[in-house]
Amino acid sequence: MSTITLRLPDDLLKEASLKAEYLHMSRSDYIRKAVENFNKEIRELEKRKRLIQESLEINADFEMVEHDIKA
């Protein structure tokens, strides 16, 4: 596991410390979990965008087929 140095505004660090304490976990574990959750959120966003793009491409293909059938 790698180590990083992270600069956070005092109020954000204080809140993270309080939330970690509330959850009975270390501040490092709390911040690690926050990064994991954000990464998961971004992966899901990327997946939705990819599915939308694929859907648009499929719809465009169907439009071409429909146009050819009408012609």
Short mmCIF file of C-alpha atoms in Angstrom, two decimals:
data_model
loop_
_atom_site.label_atom_id
_atom_site.label_comp_id
_atom_site.label_asym_id
_atom_site.label_seq_id
_atom_site.Cartn_x
_atom_site.Cartn_y
_atom_site.Cartn_z
CA MET A 1 0.00 0.00 0.00
CA SER A 2 1.29 3.43 -0.91
CA THR A 3 1.43 6.48 1.32
CA ILE A 4 0.38 9.98 0.29
CA THR A 5 0.48 13.41 1.85
CA LEU A 6 -2.82 15.21 1.63
CA ARG A 7 -3.62 18.83 2.40
CA LEU A 8 -7.19 19.50 3.49
CA PRO A 9 -8.90 22.62 4.79
CA ASP A 10 -9.06 22.51 8.59
CA ASP A 11 -12.86 22.30 8.69
CA LEU A 12 -12.95 19.37 6.25
CA LEU A 13 -10.30 17.49 8.22
CA LYS A 14 -12.12 18.17 11.49
CA GLU A 15 -15.38 16.87 10.05
CA ALA A 16 -13.68 13.77 8.65
CA SER A 17 -12.09 13.12 12.05
CA LEU A 18 -15.44 13.46 13.82
CA LYS A 19 -17.22 11.19 11.34
CA ALA A 20 -14.45 8.59 11.56
CA GLU A 21 -14.65 8.66 15.35
CA TYR A 22 -18.44 8.30 15.17
CA LEU A 23 -18.03 5.25 12.94
CA HIS A 24 -15.28 3.79 15.17
CA MET A 25 -12.72 3.81 12.39
CA SER A 26 -9.42 5.53 11.84
CA ARG A 27 -9.34 8.80 9.96
CA SER A 28 -7.21 7.11 7.29
CA ASP A 29 -9.77 4.35 6.86
CA TYR A 30 -12.54 6.94 6.65
CA ILE A 31 -10.73 8.96 3.98
CA ARG A 32 -9.81 5.75 2.09
CA LYS A 33 -13.47 4.70 2.12
CA ALA A 34 -14.52 8.16 0.91
CA VAL A 35 -12.14 7.90 -2.06
CA GLU A 36 -13.39 4.38 -2.81
CA ASN A 37 -17.00 5.59 -2.75
CA PHE A 38 -16.23 8.55 -4.99
CA ASN A 39 -14.37 6.30 -7.44
CA LYS A 40 -17.38 3.95 -7.50
CA GLU A 41 -19.70 6.89 -8.16
CA ILE A 42 -17.54 8.04 -11.07
CA ARG A 43 -17.38 4.49 -12.52
CA GLU A 44 -21.18 4.34 -12.41
CA LEU A 45 -21.42 7.74 -14.11
CA GLU A 46 -19.00 6.58 -16.82
CA LYS A 47 -21.06 3.41 -17.29
CA ARG A 48 -24.30 5.41 -17.65
CA LYS A 49 -22.68 7.72 -20.21
CA ARG A 50 -21.34 4.73 -22.14
CA LEU A 51 -24.78 3.06 -22.13
CA ILE A 52 -26.44 6.27 -23.32
CA GLN A 53 -23.91 6.59 -26.14
CA GLU A 54 -24.42 2.96 -27.16
CA SER A 55 -28.18 3.47 -27.08
CA LEU A 56 -27.91 6.54 -29.29
CA GLU A 57 -25.78 4.58 -31.75
CA ILE A 58 -28.28 1.71 -31.83
CA ASN A 59 -31.15 4.13 -32.34
CA ALA A 60 -29.28 5.75 -35.22
CA ASP A 61 -28.79 2.31 -36.79
CA PHE A 62 -32.52 1.59 -36.49
CA GLU A 63 -33.36 4.94 -38.05
CA MET A 64 -31.18 4.06 -41.03
CA VAL A 65 -32.90 0.67 -41.38
CA GLU A 66 -36.35 2.26 -41.12
CA HIS A 67 -35.38 4.84 -43.73
CA ASP A 68 -34.15 2.08 -46.08
CA ILE A 69 -37.39 0.11 -45.62
CA LYS A 70 -39.54 3.17 -46.45
CA ALA A 71 -37.48 3.99 -49.54
#
